[in-house]
PDB file of N, CA and C in Angstrom:
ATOM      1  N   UNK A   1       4.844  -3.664 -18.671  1.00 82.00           N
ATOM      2  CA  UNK A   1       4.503  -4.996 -18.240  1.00 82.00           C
ATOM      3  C   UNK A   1       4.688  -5.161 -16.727  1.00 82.00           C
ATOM      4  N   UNK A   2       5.884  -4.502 -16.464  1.00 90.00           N
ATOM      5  CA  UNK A   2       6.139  -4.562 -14.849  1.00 90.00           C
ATOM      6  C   UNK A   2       5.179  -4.228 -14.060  1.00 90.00           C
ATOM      7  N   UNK A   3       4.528  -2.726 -14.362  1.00 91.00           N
ATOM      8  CA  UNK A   3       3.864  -1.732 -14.117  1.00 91.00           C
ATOM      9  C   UNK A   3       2.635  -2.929 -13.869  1.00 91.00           C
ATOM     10  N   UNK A   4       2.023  -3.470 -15.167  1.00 92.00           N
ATOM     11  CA  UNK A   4       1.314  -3.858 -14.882  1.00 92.00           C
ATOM     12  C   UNK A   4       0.977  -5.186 -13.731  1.00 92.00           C
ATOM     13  N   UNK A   5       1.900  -5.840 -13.636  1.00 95.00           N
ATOM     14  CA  UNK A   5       1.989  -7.059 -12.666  1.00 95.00           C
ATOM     15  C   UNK A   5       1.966  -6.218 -11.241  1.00 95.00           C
ATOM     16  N   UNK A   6       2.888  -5.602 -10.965  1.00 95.00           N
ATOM     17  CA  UNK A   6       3.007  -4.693  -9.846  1.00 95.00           C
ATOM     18  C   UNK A   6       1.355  -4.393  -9.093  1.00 95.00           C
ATOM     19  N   UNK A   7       0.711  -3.403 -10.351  1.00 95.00           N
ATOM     20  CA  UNK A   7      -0.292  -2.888 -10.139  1.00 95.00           C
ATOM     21  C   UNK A   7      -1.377  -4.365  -9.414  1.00 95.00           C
ATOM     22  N   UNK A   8      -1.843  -5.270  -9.846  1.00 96.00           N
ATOM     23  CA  UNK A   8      -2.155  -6.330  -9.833  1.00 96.00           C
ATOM     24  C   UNK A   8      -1.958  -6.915  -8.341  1.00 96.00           C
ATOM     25  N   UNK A   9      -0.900  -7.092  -8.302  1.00 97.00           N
ATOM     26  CA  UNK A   9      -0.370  -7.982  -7.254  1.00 97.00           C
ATOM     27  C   UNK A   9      -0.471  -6.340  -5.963  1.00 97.00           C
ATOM     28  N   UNK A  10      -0.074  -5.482  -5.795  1.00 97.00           N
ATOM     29  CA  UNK A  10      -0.525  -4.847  -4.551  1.00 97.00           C
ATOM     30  C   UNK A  10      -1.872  -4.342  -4.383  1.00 97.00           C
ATOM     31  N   UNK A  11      -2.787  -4.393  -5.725  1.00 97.00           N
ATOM     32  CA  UNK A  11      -4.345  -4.490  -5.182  1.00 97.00           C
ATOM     33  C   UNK A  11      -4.887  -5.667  -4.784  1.00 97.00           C
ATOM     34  N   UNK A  12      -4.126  -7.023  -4.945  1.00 97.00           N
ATOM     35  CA  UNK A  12      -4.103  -8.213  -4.230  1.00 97.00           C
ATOM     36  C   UNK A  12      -3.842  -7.743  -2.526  1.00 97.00           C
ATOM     37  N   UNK A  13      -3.057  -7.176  -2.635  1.00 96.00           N
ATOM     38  CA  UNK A  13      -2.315  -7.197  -1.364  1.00 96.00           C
ATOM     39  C   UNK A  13      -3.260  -6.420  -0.453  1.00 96.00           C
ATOM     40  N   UNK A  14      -3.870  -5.364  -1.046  1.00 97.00           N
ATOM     41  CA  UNK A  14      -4.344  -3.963  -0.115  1.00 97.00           C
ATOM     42  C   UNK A  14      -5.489  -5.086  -0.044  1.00 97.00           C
ATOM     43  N   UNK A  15      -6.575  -5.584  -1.322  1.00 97.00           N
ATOM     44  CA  UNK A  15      -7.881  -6.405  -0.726  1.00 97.00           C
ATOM     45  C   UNK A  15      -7.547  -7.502   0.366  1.00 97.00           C
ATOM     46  N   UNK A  16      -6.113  -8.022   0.906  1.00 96.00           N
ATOM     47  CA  UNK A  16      -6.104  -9.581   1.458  1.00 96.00           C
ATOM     48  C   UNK A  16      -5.678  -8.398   2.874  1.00 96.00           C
ATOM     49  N   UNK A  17      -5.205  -7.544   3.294  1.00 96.00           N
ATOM     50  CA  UNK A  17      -5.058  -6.781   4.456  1.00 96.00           C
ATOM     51  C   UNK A  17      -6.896  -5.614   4.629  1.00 96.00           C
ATOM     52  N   UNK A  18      -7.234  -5.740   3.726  1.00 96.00           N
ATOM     53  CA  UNK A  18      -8.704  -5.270   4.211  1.00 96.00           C
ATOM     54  C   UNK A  18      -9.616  -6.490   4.730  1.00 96.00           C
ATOM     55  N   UNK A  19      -9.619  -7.440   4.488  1.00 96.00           N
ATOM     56  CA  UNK A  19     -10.130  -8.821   4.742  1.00 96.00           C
ATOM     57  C   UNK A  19      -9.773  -8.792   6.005  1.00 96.00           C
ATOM     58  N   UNK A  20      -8.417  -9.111   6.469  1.00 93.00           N
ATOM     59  CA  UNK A  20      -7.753  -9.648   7.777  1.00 93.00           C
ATOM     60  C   UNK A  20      -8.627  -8.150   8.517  1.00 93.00           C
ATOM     61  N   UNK A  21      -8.715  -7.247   8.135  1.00 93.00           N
ATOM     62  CA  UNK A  21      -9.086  -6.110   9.249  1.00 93.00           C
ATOM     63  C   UNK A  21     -10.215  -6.485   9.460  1.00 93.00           C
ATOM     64  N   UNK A  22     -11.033  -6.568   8.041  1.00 95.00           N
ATOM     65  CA  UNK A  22     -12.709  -6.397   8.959  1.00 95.00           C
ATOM     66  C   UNK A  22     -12.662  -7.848   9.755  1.00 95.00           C
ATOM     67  N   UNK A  23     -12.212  -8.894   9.699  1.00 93.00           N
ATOM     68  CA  UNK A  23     -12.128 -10.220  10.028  1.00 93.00           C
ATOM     69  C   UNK A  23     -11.965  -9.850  11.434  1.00 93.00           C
ATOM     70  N   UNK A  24     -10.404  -9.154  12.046  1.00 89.00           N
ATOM     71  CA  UNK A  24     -10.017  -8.732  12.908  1.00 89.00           C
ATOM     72  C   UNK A  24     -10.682  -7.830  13.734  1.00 89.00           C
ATOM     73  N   UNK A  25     -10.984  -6.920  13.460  1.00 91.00           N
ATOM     74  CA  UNK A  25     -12.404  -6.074  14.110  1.00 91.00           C
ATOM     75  C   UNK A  25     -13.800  -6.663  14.556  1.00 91.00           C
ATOM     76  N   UNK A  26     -13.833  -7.675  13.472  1.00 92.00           N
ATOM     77  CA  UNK A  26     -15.626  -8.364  14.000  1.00 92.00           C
ATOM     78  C   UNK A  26     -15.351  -9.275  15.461  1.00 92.00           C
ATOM     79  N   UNK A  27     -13.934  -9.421  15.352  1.00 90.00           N
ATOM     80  CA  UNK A  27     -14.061 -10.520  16.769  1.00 90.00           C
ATOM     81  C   UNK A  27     -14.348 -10.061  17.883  1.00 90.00           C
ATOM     82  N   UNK A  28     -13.935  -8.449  17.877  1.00 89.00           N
ATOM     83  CA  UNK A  28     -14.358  -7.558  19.326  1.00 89.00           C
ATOM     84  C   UNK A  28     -15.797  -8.302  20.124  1.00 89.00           C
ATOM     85  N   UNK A  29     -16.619  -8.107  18.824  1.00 91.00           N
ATOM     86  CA  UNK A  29     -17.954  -8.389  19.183  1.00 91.00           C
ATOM     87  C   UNK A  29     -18.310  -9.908  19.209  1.00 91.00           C
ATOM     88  N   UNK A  30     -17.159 -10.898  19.231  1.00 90.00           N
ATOM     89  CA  UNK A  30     -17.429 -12.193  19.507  1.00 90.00           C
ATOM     90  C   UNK A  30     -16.793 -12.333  20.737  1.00 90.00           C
ATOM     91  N   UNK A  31     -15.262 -11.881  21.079  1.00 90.00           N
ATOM     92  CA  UNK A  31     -14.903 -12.356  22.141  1.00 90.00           C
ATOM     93  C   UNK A  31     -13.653 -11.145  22.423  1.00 90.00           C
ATOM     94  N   UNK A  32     -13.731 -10.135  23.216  1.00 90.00           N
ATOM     95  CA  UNK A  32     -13.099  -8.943  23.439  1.00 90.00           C
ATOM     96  C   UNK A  32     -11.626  -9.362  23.554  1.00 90.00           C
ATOM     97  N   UNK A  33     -11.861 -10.544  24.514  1.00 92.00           N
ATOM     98  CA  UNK A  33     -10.552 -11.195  24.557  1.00 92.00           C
ATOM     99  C   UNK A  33      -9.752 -11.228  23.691  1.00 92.00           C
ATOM    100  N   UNK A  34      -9.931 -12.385  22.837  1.00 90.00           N
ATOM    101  CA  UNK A  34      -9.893 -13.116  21.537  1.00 90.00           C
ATOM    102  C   UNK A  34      -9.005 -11.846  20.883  1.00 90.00           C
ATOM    103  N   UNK A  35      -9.823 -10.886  20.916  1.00 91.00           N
ATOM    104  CA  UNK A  35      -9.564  -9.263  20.095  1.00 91.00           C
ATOM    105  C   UNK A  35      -8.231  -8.820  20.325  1.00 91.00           C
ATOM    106  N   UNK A  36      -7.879  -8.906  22.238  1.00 92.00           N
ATOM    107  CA  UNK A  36      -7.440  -7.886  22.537  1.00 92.00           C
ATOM    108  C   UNK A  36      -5.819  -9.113  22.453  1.00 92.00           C
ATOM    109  N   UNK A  37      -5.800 -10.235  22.030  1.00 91.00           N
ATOM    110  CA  UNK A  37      -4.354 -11.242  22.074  1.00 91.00           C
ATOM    111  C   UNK A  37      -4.408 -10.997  20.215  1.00 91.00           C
ATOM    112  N   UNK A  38      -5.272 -10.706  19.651  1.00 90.00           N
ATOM    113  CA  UNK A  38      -4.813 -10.648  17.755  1.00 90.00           C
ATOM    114  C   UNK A  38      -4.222  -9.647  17.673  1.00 90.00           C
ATOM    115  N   UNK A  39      -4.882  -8.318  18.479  1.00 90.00           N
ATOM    116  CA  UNK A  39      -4.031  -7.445  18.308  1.00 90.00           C
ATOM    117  C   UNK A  39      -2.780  -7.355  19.157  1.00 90.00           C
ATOM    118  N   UNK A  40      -2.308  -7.741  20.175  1.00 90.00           N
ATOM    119  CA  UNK A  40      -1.407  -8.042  20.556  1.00 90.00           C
ATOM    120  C   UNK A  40      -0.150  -8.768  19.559  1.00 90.00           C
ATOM    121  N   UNK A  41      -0.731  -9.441  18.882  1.00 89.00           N
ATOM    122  CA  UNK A  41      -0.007  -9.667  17.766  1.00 89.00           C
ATOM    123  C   UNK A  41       0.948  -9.322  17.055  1.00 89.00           C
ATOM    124  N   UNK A  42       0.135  -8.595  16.444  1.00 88.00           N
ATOM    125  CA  UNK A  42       0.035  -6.961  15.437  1.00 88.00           C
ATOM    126  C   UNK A  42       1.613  -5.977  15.884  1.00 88.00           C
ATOM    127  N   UNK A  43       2.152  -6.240  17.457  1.00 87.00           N
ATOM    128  CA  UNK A  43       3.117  -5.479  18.046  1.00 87.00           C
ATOM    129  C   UNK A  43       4.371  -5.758  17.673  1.00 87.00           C
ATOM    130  N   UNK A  44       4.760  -6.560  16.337  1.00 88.00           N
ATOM    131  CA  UNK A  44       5.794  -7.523  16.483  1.00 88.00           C
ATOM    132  C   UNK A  44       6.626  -6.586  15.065  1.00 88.00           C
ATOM    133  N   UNK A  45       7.564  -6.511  15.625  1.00 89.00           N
ATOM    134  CA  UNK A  45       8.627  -5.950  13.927  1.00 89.00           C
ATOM    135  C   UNK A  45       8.247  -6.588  12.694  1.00 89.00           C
ATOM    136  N   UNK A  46       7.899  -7.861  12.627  1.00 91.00           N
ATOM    137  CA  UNK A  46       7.884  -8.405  10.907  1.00 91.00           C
ATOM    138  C   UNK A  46       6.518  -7.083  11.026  1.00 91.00           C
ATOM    139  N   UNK A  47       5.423  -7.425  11.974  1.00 91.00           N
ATOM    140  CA  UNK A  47       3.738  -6.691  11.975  1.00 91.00           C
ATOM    141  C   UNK A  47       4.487  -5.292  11.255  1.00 91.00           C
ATOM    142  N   UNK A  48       5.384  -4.597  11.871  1.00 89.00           N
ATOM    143  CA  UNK A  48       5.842  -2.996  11.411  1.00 89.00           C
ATOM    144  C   UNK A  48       6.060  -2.832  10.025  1.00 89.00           C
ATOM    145  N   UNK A  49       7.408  -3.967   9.829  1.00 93.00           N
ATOM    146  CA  UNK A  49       7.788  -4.634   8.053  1.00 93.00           C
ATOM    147  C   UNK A  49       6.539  -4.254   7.206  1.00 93.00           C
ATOM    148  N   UNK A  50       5.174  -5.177   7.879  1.00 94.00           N
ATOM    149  CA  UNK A  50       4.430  -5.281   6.754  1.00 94.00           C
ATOM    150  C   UNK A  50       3.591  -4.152   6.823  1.00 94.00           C
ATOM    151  N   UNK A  51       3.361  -3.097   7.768  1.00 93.00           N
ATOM    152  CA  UNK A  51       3.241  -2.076   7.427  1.00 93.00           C
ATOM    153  C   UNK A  51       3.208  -0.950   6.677  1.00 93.00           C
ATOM    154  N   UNK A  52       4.728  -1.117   6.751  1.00 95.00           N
ATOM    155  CA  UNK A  52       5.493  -0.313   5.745  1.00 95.00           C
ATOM    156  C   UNK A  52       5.161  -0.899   4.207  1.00 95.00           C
ATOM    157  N   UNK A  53       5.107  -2.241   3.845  1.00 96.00           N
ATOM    158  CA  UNK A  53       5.089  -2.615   2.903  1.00 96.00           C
ATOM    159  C   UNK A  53       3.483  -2.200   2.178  1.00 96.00           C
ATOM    160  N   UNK A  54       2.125  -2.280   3.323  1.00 97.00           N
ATOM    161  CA  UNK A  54       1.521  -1.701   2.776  1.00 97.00           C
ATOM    162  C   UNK A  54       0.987  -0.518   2.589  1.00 97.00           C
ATOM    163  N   UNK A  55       1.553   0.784   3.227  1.00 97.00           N
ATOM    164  CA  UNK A  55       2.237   1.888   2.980  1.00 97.00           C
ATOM    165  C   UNK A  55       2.640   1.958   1.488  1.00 97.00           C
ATOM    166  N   UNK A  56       3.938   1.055   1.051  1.00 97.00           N
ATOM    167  CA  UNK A  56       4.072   1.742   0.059  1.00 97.00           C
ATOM    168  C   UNK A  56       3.113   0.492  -1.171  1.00 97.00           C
ATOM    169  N   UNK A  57       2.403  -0.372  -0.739  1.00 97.00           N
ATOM    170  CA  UNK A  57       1.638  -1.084  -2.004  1.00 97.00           C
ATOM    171  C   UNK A  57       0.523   0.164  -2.010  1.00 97.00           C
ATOM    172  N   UNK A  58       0.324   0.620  -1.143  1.00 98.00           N
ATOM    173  CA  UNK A  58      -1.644   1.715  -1.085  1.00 98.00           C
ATOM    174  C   UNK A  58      -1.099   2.786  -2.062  1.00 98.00           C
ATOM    175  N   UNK A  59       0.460   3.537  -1.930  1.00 97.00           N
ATOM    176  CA  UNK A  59       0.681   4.651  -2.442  1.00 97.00           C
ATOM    177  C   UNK A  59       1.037   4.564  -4.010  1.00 97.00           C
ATOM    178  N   UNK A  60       1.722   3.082  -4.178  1.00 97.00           N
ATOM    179  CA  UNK A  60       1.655   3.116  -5.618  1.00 97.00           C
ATOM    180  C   UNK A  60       0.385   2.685  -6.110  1.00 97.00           C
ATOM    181  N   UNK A  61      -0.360   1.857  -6.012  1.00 97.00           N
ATOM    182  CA  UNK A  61      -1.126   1.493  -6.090  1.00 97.00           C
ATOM    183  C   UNK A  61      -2.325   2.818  -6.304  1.00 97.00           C
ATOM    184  N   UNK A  62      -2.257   3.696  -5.442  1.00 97.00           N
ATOM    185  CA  UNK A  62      -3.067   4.724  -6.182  1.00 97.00           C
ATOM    186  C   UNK A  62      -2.009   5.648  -7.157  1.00 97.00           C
ATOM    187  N   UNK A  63      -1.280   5.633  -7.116  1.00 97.00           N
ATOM    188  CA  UNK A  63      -0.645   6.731  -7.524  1.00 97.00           C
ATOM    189  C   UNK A  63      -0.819   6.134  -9.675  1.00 97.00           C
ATOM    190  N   UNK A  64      -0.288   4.651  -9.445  1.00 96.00           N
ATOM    191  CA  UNK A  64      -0.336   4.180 -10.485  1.00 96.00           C
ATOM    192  C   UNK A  64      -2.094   4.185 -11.297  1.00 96.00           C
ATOM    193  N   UNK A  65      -2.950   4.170 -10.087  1.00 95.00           N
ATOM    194  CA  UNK A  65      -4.201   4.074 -10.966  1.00 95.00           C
ATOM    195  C   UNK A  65      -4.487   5.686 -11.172  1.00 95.00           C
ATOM    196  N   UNK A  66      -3.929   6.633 -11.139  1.00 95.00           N
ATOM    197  CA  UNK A  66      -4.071   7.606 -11.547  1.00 95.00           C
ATOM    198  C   UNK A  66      -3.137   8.107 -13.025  1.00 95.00           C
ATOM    199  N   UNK A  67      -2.566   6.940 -13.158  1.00 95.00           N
ATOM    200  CA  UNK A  67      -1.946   7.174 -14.443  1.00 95.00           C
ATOM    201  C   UNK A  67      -2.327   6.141 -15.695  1.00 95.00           C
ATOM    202  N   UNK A  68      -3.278   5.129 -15.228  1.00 93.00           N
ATOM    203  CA  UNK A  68      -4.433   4.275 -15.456  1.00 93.00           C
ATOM    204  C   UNK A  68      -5.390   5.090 -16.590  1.00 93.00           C
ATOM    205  N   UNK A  69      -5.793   5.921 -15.272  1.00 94.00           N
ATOM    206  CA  UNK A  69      -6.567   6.515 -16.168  1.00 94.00           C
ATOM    207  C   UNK A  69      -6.368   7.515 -16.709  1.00 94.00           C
ATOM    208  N   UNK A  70      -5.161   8.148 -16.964  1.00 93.00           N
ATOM    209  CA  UNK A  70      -5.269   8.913 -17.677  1.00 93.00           C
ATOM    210  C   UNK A  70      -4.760   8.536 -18.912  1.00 93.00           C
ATOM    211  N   UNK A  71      -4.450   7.381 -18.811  1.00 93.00           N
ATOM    212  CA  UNK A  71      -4.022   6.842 -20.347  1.00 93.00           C
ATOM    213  C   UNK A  71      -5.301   6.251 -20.901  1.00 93.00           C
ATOM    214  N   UNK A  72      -6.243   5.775 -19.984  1.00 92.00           N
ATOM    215  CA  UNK A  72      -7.399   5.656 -20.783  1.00 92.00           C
ATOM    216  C   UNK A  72      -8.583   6.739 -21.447  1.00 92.00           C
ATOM    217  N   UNK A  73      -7.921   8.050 -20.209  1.00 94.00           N
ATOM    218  CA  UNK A  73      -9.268   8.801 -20.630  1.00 94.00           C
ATOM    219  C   UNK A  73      -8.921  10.347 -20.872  1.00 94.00           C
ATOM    220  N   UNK A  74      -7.487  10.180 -21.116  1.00 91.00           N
ATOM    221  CA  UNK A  74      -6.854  11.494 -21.874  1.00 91.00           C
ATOM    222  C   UNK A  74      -6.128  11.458 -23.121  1.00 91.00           C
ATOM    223  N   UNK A  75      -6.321  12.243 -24.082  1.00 93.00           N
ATOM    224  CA  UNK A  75      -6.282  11.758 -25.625  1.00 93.00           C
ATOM    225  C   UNK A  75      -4.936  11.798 -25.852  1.00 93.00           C
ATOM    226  N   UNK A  76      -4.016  12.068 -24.883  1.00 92.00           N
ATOM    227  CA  UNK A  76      -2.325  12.014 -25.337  1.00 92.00           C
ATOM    228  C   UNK A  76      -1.892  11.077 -24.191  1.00 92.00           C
ATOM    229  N   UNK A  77      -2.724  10.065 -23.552  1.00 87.00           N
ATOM    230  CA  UNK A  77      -2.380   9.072 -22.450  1.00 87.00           C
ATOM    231  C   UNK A  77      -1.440   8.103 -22.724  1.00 87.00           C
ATOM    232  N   UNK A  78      -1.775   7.462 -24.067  1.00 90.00           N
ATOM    233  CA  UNK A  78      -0.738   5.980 -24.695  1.00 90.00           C
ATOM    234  C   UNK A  78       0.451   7.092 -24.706  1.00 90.00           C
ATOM    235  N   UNK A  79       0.436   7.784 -25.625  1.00 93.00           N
ATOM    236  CA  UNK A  79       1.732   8.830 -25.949  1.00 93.00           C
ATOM    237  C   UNK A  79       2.778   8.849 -24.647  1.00 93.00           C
ATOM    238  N   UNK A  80       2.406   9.200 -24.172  1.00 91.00           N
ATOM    239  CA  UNK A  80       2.858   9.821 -22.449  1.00 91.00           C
ATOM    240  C   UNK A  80       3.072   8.830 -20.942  1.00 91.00           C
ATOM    241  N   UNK A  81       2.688   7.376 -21.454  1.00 91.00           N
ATOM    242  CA  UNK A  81       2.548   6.192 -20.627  1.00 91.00           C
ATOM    243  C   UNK A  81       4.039   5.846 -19.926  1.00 91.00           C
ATOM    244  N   UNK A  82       4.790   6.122 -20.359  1.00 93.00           N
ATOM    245  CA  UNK A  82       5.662   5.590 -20.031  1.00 93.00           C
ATOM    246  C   UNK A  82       6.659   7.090 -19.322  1.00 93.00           C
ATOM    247  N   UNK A  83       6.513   8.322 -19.888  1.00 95.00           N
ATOM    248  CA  UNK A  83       6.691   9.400 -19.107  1.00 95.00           C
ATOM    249  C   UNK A  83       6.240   9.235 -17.478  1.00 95.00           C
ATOM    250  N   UNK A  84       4.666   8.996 -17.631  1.00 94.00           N
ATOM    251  CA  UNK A  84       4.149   8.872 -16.493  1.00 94.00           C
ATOM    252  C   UNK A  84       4.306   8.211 -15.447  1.00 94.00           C
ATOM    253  N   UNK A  85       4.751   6.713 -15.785  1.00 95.00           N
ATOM    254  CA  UNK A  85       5.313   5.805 -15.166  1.00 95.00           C
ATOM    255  C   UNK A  85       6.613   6.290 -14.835  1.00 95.00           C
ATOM    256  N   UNK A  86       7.332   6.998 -15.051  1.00 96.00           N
ATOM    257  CA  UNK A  86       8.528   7.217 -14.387  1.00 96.00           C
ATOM    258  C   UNK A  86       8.418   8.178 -13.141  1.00 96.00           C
ATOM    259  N   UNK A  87       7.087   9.021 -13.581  1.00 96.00           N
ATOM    260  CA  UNK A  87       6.961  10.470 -12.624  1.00 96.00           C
ATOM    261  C   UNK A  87       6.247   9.576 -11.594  1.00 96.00           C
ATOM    262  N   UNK A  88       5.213   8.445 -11.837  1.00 97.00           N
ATOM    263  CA  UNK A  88       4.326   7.973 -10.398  1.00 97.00           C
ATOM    264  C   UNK A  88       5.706   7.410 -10.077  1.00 97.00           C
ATOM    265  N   UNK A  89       7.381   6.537 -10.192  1.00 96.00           N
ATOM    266  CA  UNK A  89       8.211   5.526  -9.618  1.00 96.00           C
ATOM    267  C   UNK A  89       8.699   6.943  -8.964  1.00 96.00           C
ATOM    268  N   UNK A  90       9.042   8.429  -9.650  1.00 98.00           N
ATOM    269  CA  UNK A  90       9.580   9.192  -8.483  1.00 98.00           C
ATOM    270  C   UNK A  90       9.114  10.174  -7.715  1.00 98.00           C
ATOM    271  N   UNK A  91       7.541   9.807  -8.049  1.00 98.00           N
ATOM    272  CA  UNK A  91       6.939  10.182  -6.729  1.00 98.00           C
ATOM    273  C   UNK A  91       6.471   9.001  -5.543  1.00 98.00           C
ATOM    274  N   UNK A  92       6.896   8.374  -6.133  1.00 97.00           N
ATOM    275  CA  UNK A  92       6.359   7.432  -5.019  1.00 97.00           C
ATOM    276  C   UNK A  92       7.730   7.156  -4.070  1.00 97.00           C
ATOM    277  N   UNK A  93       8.506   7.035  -4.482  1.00 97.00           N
ATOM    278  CA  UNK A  93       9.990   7.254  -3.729  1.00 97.00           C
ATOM    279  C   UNK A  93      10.603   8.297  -3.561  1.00 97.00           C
ATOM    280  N   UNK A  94       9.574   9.578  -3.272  1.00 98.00           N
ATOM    281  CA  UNK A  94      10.082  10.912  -2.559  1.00 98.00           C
ATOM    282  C   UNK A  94       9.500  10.683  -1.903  1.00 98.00           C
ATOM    283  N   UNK A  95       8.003  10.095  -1.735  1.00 97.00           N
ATOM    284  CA  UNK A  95       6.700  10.377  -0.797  1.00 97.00           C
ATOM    285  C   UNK A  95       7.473   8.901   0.276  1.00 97.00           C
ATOM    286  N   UNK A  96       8.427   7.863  -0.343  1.00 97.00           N
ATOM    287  CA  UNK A  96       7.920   6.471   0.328  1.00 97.00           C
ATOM    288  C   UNK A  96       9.556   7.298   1.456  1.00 97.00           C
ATOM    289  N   UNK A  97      10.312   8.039   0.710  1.00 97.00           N
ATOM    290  CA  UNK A  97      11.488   8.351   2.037  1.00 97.00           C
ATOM    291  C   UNK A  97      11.404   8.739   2.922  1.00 97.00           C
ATOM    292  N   UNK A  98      10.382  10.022   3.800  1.00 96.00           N
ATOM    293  CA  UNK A  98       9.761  10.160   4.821  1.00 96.00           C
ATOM    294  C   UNK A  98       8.899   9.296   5.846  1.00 96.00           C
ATOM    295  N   UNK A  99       8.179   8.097   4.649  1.00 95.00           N
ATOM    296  CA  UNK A  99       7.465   7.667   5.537  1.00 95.00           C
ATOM    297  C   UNK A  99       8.498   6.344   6.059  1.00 95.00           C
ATOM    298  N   UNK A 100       9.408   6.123   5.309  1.00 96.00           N
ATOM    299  CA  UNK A 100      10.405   4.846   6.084  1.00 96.00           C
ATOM    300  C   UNK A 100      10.583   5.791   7.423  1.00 96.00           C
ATOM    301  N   UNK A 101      11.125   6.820   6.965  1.00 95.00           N
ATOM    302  CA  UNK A 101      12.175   7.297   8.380  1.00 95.00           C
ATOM    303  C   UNK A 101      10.945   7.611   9.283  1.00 95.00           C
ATOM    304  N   UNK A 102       9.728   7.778   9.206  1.00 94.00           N
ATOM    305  CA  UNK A 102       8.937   8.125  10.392  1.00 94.00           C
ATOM    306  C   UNK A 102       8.359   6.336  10.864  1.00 94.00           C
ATOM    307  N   UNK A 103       8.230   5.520   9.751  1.00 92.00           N
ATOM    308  CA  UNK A 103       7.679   4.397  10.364  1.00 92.00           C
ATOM    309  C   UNK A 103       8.894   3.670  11.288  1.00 92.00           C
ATOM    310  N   UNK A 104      10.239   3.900  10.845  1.00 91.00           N
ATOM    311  CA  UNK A 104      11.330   3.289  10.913  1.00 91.00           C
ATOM    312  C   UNK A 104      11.731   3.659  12.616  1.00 91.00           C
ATOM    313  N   UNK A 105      11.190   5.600  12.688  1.00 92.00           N
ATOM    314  CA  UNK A 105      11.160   5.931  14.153  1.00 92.00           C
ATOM    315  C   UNK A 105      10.296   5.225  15.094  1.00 92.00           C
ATOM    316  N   UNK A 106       8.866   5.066  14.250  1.00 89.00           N
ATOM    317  CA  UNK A 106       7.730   4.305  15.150  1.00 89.00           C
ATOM    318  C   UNK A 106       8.388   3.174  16.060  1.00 89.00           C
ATOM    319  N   UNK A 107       8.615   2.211  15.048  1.00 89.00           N
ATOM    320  CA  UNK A 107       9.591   0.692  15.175  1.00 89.00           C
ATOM    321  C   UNK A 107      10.080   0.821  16.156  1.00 89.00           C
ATOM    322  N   UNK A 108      11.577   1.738  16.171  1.00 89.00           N
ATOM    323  CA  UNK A 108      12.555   2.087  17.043  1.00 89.00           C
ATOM    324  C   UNK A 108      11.832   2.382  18.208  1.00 89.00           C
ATOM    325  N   UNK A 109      11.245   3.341  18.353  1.00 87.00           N
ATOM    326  CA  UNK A 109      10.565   3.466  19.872  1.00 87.00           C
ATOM    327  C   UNK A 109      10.126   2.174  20.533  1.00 87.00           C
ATOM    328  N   UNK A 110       9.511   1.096  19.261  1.00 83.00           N
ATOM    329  CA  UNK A 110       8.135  -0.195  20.023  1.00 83.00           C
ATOM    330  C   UNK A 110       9.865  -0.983  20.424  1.00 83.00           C
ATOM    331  N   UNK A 111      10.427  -0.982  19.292  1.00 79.00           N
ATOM    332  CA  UNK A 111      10.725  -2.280  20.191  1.00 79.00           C
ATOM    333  C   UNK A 111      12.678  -1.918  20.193  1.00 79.00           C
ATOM    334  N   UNK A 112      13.264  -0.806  20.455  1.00 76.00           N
ATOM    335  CA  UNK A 112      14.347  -0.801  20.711  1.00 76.00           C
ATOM    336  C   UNK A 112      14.514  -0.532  22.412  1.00 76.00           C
TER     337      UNK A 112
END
């Protein structure tokens, strides 16, 4: 059930940060300016925070729809659903510990 809300709510998340981009990108071509103070923005620690956050919504988020389907379209999938779900939570938190400590370095450089 978790799994499933989770799943849900960070493909919410990844479509409402693809929006703000192309949104963010089209202004180049309205007003360079305009462009070059949004992204200025963008430079701010919470901006890094949410980075990271969608970092790790993109990685579960695929990681989980790969266990999606294999419960739909492999004949021992229901069986194994909940195996799986444990292997995408600890791969996704081997894969998400490197990328803290490298985004966490990014950070540190912008704004320590």
């Amino acid at each position: 059930m978790w799994a499933f809300a989770l799943h849900r709510i960070t493909g919410a998340t990844i479509f409402f940060f693809l929006f703000v981009h192309v949104i963010d990108t089209a202004l180049v071509r309205v007003s360079p300016q305009a462009y070059t103070e949004v992204i200025a923005t963008y430079k701010t620690p919470i901006v890094g925070l949410m980075e990271l956050g969608l970092v790790a919504a993109v990685l579960f988020h695929g990681l989980n729809g790969v266990r999606l389907i294999l419960i739909d379209f492999w004949w021992q999938g229901c069986r194994w659903q909940r195996q799986m779900l444990v292997a995408v939570c600890a791969i996704w938190l081997v894969v998400m510990v490197p990328v803290v400590v490298r985004i966490g370095m990014h950070m540190a450089e912008r704004f320590l």
